[in-house]
GROMACS .gro file of C-alpha atoms in nm:
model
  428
    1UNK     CA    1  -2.629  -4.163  -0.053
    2UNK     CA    2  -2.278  -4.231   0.058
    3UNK     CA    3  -2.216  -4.576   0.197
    4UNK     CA    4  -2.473  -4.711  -0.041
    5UNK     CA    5  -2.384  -4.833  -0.384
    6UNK     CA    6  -2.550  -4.643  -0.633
    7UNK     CA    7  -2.555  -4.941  -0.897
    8UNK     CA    8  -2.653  -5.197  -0.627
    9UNK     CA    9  -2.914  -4.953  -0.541
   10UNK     CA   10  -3.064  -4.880  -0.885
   11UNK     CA   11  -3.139  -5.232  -0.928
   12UNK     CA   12  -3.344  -5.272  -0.586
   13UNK     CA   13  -3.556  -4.949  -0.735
   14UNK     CA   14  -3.600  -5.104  -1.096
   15UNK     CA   15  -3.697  -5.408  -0.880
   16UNK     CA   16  -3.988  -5.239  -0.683
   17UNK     CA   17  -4.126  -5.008  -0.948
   18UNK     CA   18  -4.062  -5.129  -1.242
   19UNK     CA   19  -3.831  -5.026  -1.529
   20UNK     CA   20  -4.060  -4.826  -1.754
   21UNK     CA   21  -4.087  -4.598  -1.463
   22UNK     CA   22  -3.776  -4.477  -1.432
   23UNK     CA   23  -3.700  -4.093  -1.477
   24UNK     CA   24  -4.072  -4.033  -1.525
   25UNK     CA   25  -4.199  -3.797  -1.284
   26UNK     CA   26  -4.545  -3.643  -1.225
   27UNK     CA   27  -4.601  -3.420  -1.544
   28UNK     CA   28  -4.346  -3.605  -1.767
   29UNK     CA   29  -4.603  -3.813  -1.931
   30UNK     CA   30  -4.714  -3.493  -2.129
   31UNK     CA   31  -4.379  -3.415  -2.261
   32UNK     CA   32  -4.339  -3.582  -2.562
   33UNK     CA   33  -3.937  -3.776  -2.638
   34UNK     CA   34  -3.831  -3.551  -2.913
   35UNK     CA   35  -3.580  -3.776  -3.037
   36UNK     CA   36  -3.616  -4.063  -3.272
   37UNK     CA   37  -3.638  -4.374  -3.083
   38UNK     CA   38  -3.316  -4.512  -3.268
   39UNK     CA   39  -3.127  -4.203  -3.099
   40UNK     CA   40  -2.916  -4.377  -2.846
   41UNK     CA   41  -2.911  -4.066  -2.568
   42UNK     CA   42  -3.003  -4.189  -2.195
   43UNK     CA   43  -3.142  -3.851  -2.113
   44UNK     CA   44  -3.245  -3.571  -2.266
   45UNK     CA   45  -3.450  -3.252  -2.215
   46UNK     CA   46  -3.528  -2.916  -2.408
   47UNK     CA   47  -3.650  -2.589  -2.250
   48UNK     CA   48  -3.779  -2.240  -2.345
   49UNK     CA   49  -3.516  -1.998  -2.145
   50UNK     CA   50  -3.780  -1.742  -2.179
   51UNK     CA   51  -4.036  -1.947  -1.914
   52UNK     CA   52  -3.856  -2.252  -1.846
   53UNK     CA   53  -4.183  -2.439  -2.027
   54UNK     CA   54  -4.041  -2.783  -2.141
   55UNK     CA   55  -4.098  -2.865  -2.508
   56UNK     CA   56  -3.912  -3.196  -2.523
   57UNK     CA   57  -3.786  -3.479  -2.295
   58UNK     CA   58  -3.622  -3.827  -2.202
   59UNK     CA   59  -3.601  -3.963  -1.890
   60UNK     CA   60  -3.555  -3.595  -1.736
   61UNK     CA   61  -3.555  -3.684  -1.411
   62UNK     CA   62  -3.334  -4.039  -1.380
   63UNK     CA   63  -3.019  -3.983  -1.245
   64UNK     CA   64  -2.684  -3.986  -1.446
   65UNK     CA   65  -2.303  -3.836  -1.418
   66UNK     CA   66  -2.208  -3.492  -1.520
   67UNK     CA   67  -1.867  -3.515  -1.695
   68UNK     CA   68  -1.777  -3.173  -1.733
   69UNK     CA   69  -2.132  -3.051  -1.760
   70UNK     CA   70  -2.023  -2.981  -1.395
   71UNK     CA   71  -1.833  -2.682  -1.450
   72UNK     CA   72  -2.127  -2.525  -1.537
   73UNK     CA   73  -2.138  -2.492  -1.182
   74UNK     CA   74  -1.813  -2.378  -1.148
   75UNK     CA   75  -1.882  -2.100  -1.401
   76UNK     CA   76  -2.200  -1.979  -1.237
   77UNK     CA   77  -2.027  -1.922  -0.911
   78UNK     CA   78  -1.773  -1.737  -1.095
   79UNK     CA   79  -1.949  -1.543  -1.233
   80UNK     CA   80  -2.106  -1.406  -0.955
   81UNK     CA   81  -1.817  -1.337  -0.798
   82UNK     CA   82  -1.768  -1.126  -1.060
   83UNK     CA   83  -2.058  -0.958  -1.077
   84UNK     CA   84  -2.110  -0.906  -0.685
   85UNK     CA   85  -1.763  -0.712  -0.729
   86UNK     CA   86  -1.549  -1.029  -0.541
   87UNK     CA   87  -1.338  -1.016  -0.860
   88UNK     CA   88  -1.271  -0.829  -1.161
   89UNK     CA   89  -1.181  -1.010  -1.498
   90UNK     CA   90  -0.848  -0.864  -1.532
   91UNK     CA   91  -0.779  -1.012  -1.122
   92UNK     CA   92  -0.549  -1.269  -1.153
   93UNK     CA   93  -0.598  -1.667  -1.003
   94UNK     CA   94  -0.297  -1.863  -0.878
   95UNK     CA   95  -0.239  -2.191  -0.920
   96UNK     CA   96  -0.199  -2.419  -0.653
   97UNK     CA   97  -0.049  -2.738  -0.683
   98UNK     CA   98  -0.376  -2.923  -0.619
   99UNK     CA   99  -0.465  -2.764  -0.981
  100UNK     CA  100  -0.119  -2.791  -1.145
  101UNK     CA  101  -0.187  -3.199  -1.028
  102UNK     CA  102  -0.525  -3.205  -1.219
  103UNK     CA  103  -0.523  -3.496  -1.503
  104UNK     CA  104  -0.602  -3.333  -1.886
  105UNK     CA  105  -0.790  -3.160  -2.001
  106UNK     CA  106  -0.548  -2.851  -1.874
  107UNK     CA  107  -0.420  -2.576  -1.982
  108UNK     CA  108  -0.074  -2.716  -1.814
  109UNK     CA  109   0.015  -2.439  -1.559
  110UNK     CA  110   0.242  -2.512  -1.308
  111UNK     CA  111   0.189  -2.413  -0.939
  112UNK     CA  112   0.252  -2.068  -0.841
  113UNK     CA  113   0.147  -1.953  -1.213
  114UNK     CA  114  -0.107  -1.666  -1.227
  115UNK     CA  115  -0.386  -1.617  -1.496
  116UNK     CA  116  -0.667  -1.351  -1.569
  117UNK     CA  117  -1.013  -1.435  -1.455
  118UNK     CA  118  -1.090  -1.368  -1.808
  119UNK     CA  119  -0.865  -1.647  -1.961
  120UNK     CA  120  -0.987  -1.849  -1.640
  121UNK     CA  121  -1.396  -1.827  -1.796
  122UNK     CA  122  -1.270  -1.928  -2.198
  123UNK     CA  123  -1.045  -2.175  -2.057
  124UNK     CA  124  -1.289  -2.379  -1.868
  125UNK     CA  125  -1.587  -2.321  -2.093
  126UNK     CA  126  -1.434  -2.362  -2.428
  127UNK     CA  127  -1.096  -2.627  -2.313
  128UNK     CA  128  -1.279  -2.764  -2.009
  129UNK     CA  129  -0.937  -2.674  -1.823
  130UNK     CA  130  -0.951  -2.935  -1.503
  131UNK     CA  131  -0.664  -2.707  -1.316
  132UNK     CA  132  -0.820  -2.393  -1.389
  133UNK     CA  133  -1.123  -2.489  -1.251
  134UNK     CA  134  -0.960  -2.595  -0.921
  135UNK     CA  135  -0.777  -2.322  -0.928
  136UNK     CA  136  -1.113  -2.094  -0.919
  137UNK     CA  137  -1.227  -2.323  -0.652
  138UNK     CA  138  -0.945  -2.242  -0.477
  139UNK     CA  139  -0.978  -1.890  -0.485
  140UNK     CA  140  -1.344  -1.840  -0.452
  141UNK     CA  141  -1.352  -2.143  -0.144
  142UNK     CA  142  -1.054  -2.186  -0.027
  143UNK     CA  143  -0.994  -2.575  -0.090
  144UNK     CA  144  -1.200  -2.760  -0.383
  145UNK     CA  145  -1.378  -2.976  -0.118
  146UNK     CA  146  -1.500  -2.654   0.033
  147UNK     CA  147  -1.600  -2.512  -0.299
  148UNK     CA  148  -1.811  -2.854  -0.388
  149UNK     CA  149  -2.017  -2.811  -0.080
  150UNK     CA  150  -2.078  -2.457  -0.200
  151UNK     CA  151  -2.186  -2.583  -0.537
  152UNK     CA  152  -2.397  -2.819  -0.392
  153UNK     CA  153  -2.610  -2.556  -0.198
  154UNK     CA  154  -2.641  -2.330  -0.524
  155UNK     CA  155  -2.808  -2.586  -0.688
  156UNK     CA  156  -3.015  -2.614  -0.443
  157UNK     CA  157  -3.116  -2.281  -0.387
  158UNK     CA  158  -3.158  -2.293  -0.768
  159UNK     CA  159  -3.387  -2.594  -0.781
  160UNK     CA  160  -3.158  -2.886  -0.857
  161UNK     CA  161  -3.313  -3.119  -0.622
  162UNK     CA  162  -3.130  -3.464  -0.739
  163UNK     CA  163  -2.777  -3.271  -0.789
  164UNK     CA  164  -2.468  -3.322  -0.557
  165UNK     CA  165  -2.151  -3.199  -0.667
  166UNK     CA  166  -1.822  -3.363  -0.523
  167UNK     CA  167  -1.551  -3.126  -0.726
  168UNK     CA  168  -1.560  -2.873  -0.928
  169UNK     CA  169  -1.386  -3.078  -1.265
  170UNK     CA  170  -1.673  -3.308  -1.310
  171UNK     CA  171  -1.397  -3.587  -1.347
  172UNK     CA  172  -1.512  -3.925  -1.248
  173UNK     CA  173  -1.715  -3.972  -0.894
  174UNK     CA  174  -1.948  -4.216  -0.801
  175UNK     CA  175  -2.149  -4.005  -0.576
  176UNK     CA  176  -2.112  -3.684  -0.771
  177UNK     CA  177  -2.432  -3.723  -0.982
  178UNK     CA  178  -2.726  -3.474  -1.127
  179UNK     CA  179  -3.010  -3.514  -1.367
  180UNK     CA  180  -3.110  -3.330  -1.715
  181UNK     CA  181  -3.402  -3.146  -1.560
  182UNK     CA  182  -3.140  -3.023  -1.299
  183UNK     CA  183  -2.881  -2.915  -1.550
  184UNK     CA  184  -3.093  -2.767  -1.760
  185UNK     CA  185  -3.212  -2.564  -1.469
  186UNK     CA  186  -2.852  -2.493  -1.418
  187UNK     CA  187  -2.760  -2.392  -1.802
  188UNK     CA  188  -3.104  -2.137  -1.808
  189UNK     CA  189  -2.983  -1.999  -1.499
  190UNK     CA  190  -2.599  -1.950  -1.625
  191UNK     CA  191  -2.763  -1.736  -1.908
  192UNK     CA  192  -3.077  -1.544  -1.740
  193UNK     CA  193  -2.852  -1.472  -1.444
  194UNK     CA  194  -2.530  -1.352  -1.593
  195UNK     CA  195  -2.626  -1.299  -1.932
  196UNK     CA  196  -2.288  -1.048  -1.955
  197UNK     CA  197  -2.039  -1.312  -1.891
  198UNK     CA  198  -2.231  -1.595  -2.091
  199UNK     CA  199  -2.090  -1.393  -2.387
  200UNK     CA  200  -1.738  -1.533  -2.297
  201UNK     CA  201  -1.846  -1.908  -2.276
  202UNK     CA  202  -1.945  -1.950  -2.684
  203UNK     CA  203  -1.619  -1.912  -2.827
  204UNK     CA  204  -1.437  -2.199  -3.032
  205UNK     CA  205  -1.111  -2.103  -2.851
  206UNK     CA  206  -0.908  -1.798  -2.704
  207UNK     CA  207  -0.530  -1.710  -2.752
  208UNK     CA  208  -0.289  -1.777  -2.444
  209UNK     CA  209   0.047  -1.608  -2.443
  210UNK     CA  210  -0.014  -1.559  -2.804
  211UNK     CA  211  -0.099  -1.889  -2.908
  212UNK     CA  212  -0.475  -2.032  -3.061
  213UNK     CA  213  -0.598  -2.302  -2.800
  214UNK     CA  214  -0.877  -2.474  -3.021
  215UNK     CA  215  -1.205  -2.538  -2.780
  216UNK     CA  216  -1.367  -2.894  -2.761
  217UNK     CA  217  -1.703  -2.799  -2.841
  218UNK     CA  218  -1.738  -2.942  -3.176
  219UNK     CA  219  -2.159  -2.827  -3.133
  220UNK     CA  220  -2.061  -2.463  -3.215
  221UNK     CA  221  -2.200  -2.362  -3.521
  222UNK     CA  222  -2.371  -2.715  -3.614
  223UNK     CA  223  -2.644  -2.573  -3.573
  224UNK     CA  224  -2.777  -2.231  -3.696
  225UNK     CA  225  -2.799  -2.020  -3.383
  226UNK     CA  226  -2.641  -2.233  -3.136
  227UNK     CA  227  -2.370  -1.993  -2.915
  228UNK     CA  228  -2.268  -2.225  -2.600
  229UNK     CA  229  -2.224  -2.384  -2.355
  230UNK     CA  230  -2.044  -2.719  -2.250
  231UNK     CA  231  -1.946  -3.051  -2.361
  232UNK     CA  232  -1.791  -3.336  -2.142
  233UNK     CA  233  -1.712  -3.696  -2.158
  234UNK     CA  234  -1.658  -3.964  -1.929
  235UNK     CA  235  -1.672  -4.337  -1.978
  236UNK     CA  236  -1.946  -4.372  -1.717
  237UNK     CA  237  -2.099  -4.058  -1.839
  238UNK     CA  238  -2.100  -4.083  -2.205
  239UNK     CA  239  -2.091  -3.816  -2.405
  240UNK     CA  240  -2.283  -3.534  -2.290
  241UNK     CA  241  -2.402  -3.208  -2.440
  242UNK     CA  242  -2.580  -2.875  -2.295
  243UNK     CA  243  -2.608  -2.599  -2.586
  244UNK     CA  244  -2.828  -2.305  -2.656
  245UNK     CA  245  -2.944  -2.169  -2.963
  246UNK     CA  246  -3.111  -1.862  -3.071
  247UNK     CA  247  -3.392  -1.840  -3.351
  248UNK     CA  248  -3.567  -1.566  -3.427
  249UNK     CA  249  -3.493  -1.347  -3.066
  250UNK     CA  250  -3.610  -1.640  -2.864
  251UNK     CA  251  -3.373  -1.846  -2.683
  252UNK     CA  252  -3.336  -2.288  -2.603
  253UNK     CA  253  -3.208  -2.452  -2.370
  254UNK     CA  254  -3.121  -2.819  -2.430
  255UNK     CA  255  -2.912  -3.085  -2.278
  256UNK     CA  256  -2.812  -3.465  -2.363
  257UNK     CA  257  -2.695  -3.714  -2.145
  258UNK     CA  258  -2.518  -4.098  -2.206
  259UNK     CA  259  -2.413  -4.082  -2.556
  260UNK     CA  260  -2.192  -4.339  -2.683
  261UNK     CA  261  -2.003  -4.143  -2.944
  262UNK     CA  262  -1.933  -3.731  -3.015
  263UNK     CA  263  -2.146  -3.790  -3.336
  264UNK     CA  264  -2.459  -3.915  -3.116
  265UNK     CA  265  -2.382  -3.649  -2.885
  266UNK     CA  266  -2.416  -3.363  -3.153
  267UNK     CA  267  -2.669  -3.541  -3.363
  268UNK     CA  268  -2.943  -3.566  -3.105
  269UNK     CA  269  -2.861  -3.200  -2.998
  270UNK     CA  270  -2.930  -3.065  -3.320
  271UNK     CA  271  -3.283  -3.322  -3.308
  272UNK     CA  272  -3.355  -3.179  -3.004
  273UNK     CA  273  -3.337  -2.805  -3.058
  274UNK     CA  274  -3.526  -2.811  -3.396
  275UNK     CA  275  -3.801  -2.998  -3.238
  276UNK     CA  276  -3.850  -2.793  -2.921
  277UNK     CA  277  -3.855  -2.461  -3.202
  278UNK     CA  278  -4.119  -2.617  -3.364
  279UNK     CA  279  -4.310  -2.640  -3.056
  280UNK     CA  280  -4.208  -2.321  -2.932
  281UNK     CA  281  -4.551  -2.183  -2.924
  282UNK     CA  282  -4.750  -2.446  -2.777
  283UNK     CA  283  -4.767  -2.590  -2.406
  284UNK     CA  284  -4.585  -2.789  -2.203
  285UNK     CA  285  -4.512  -2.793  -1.791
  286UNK     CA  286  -4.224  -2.582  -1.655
  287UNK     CA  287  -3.913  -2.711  -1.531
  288UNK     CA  288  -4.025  -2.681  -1.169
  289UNK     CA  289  -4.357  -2.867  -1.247
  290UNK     CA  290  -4.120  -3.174  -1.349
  291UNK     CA  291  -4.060  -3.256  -1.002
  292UNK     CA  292  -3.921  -3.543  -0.869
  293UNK     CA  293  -4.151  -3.818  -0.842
  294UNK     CA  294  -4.068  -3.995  -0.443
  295UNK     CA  295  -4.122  -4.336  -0.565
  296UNK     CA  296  -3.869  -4.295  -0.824
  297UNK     CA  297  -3.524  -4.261  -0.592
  298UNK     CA  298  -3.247  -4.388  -0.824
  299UNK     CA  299  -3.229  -4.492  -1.204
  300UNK     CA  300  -2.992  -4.723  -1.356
  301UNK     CA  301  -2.648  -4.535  -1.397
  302UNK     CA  302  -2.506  -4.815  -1.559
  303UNK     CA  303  -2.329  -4.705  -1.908
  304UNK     CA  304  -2.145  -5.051  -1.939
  305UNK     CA  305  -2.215  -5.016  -2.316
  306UNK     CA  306  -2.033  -4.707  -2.270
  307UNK     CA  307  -1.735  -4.827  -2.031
  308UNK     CA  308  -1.651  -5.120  -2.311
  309UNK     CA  309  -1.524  -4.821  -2.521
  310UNK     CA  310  -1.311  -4.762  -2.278
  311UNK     CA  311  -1.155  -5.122  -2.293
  312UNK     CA  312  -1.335  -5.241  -1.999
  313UNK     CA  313  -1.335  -4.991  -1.743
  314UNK     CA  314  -1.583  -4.753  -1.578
  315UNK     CA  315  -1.301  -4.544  -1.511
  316UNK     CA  316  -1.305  -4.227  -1.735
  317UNK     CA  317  -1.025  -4.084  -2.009
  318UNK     CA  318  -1.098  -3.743  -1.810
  319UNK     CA  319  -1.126  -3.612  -2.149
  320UNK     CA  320  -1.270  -3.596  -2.505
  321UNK     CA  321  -1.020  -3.641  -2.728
  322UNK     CA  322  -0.989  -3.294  -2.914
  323UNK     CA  323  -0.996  -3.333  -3.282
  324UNK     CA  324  -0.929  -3.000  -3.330
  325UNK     CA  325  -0.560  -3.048  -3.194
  326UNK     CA  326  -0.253  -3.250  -3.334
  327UNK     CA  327  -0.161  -3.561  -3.187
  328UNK     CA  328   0.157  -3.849  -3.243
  329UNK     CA  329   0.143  -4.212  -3.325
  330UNK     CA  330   0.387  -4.361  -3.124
  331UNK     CA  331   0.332  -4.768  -3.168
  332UNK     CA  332   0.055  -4.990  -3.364
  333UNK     CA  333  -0.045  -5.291  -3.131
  334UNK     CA  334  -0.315  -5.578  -3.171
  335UNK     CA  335  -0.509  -5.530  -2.840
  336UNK     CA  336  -0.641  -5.154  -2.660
  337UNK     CA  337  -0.496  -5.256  -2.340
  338UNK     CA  338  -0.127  -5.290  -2.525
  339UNK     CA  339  -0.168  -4.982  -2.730
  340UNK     CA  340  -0.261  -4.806  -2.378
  341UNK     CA  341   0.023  -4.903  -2.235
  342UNK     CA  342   0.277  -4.796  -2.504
  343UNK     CA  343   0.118  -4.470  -2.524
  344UNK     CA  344   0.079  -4.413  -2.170
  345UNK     CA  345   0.479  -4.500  -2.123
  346UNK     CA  346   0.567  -4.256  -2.420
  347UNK     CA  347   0.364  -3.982  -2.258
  348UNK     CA  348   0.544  -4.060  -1.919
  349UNK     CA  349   0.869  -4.028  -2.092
  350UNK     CA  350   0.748  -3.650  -2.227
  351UNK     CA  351   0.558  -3.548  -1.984
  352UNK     CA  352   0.802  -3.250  -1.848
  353UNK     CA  353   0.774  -3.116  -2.212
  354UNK     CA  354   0.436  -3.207  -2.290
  355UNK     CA  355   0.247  -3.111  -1.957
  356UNK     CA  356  -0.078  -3.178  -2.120
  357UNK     CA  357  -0.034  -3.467  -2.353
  358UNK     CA  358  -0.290  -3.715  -2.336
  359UNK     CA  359  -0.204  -4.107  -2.379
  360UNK     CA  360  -0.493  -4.268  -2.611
  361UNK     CA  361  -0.575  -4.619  -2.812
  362UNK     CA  362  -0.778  -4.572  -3.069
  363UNK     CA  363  -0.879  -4.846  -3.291
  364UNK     CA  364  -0.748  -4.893  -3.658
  365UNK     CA  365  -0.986  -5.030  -3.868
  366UNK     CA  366  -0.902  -5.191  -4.221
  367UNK     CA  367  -0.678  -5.415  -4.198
  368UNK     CA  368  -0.675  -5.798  -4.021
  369UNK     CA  369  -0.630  -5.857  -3.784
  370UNK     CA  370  -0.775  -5.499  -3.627
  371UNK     CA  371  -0.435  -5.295  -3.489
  372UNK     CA  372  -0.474  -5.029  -3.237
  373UNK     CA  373  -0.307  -4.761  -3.242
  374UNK     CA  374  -0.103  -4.569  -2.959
  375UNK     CA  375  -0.149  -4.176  -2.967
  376UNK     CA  376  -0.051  -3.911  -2.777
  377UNK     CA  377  -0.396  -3.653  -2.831
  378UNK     CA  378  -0.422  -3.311  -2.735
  379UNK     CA  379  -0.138  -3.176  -2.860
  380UNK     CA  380  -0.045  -2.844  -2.998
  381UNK     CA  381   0.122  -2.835  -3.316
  382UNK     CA  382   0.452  -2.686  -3.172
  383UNK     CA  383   0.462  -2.961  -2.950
  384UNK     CA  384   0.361  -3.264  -3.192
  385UNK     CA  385   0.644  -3.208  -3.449
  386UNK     CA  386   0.952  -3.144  -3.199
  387UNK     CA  387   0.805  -3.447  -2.968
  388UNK     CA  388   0.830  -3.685  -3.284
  389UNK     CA  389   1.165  -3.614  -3.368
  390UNK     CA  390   1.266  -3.638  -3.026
  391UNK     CA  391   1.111  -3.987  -3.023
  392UNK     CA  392   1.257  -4.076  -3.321
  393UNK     CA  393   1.578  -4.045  -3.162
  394UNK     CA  394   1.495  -4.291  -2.887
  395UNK     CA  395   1.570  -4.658  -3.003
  396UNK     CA  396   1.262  -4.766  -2.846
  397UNK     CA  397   0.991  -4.547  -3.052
  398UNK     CA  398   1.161  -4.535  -3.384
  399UNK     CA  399   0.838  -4.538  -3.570
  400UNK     CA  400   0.642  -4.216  -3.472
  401UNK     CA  401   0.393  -4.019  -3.663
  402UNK     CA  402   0.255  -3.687  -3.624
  403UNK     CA  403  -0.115  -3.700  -3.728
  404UNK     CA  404  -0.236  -3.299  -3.802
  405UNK     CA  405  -0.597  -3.220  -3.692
  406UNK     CA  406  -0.764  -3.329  -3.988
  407UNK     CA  407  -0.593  -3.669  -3.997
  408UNK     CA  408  -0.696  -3.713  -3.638
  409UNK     CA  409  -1.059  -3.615  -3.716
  410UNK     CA  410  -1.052  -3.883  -3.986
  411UNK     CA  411  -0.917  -4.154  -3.784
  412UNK     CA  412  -1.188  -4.070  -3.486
  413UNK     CA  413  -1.492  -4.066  -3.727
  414UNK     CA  414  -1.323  -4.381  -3.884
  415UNK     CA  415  -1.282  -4.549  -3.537
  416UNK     CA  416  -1.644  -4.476  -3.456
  417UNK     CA  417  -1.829  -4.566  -3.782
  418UNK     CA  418  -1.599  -4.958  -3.722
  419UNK     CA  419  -1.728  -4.946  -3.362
  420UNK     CA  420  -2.126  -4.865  -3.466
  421UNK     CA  421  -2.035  -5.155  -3.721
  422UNK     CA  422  -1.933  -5.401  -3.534
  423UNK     CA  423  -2.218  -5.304  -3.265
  424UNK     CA  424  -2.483  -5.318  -3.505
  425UNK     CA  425  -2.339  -5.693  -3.591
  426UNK     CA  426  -2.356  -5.792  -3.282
  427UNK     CA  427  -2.693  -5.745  -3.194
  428UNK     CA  428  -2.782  -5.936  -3.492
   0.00000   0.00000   0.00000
């Protein structure tokens, strides 16, 4: 679809066949929408990995963006690299300064550095590591553009008809787009394929030259059974989820797509995967049976509910804020866009020291008028303490705070419930 704007486009579609029709292929109408109508997902979709039978599903088939549900990809070809004998896990990846340039979430190697395929799997499935992933594209391609193209074909030749990959990150692309049939397709195949490896992807973390680097997926463990796979956020995206769970020697497959907060995100996942276990033994139509309908080319990809978190802007944080790490407080201001700025020009001043430091505004609720508040997020704790003092010292951030992971995780779940508040007013 290049040359052809994909939100100029979905509106001509919803024109000619209606709204309702979106994402509802041939075979979809017997698939019941396992999640309550109130849950805000876009998308969403729940599979036996046994069969690939679908038990549960929303809009399955309308197209959306990845986030980092894209490294899935990356992963999969990875791993058979490994497995074909390309690679062993102990073989080490450079880093070339394409990766070393990635935005966060990184692990904040710099070019010429050399890592373990090993670390290279936990980093990107449990950190979402953006230059370890071009670093393996790098390696296994030659150039990331190359190694797109090659993750393009896979899902093809796996069945991922609506799926085009443009890097191997899943950071912000207009053309780069996929679907939850496809991805689910993609997450059954990363486990019935390389069900060896897959072991490496559930972790809540892995230790780096000795050091505990906390993974993003807050899923883990939510929900009894659940071991993997990937979470990912991106303004246009949402916040999106694919997870598997175990019950009883029979595996699930599920995946959730346009969330508007973490909460929603993990909320509707746990939904999801208790309904399609309680319909585990009845019917449903496989994943290839959900084909794509032709009249039904594009579907809305517009998340502008989504991109007004983001302070007005389709253009992504490349991350999730980890609430898991430590972060600093580096200035209190009365709009986003000013508390943006301050962070993003403390981060600038640290960023030699910091490498992976992430500049964030995240709203303070509680007081009038509403403040927002400039962090610096994904910070380790050795880093957070040292980086305050050093700020301190400046005359122009004399008021910094370090905020430990549980104070973080307060703030975020504090930030959210004032945003679903005001929300909720203004639809009134």
């Amino acid at each position: 679809m290049r040359g052809v704007g994909l939100r100029r486009l979905a509106v001509l579609v919803a024109a000619v066949v209606g709204v309702a029709s979106l994402g509802r292929p041939a075979g979809a109408d017997s698939v019941p929408d396992l999640l309550p109508q109130s849950a805000p997902a876009r998308a969403a979709i729940v599979v036996s990995a046994e069969d690939g039978r679908v038990l549960g599903a929303r809009a399955p088939t309308a197209l959306a963006y990845p986030a980092s549900l894209a490294k899935m990809m990356t992963l999969y070809l990875l791993f058979e690299a490994v497995e074909s004998g390309r690679l062993g896990l102990s073989d080490r990846l450079t880093v070339s300064r394409a990766a070393a340039a990635q935005p966060p979430t990184k692990l904040g190697l710099k070019a010429g550095a050399k890592l373990p395929v090993k670390t290279a799997i936990q980093a990107i499935a449990s950190l979402s590591a953006n230059d370890v992933a071009v670093a393996v594209a790098d390696r296994l391609a030659g150039s990331e553009a190359a190694f797109a193209e090659l993750m393009t074909a896979t899902a093809r030749e796996l069945g991922m008809a609506r799926t085009r990959f443009t890097n191997a990150t899943g950071l912000p692309d207009p053309e780069m787009v996929t679907t939850a049939r496809d991805l689910a397709l993609l997450a059954r195949a990363l486990v019935r394929d390389h069900p060896g490896l897959y072991r490496l992807v559930g972790g809540k973390g892995f230790s780096l030259g000795g050091r505990w680097r906390q993974g993003h997926n807050g899923f883990l463990g939510r929900l009894p059974g659940s071991d993997g796979i990937k979470s990912g956020f991106t303004c246009a995206a949402g916040y999106t989820l694919a997870a598997s769970a175990v019950r009883d020697g029979r595996r699930l497959i599920g995946v959730v797509l346009g969330n508007p907060t973490r909460q929603d995100r993990d909320r509707g996942m746990a939904r999801l995967l208790d309904g399609g276990f309680r319909r585990l033994d009845g019917g449903g139509p496989t994943l290839a049976a959900l084909a794509d309908d032709p009249a039904v080319r594009v579907a809305s990809l517009s998340n502008d509910w989504i991109a007004e978190r983001c302070f007005g802007t389709d253009r992504a944080p490349e991350i999730e804020v980890d609430s898991a790490a430590w972060a600093v407080q580096v200035g209190v201001e009365l709009t986003p866009e000013k508390a943006l700025k301050t962070a993003r020009a403390a981060e600038r001043a640290l960023r030699k020291r910091l490498g992976r430091g992430h500049p964030f505004a995240l709203v303070w609720p509680g007081r009038a008028p509403v403040r927002y508040r400039a962090l610096i997020t994904n910070l380790e704790e050795a880093e957070a303490v040292p980086t305050c003092l050093d700020l301190r010292e400046r005359e122009d951030h004399t008021a910094c705070l370090v905020l430990n992971p549980a104070t973080l995780a307060a703030s975020l779940e504090a930030a959210e419930r004032f945003e679903r508040l005001q929300a909720a007013a203004g639809d009134q």
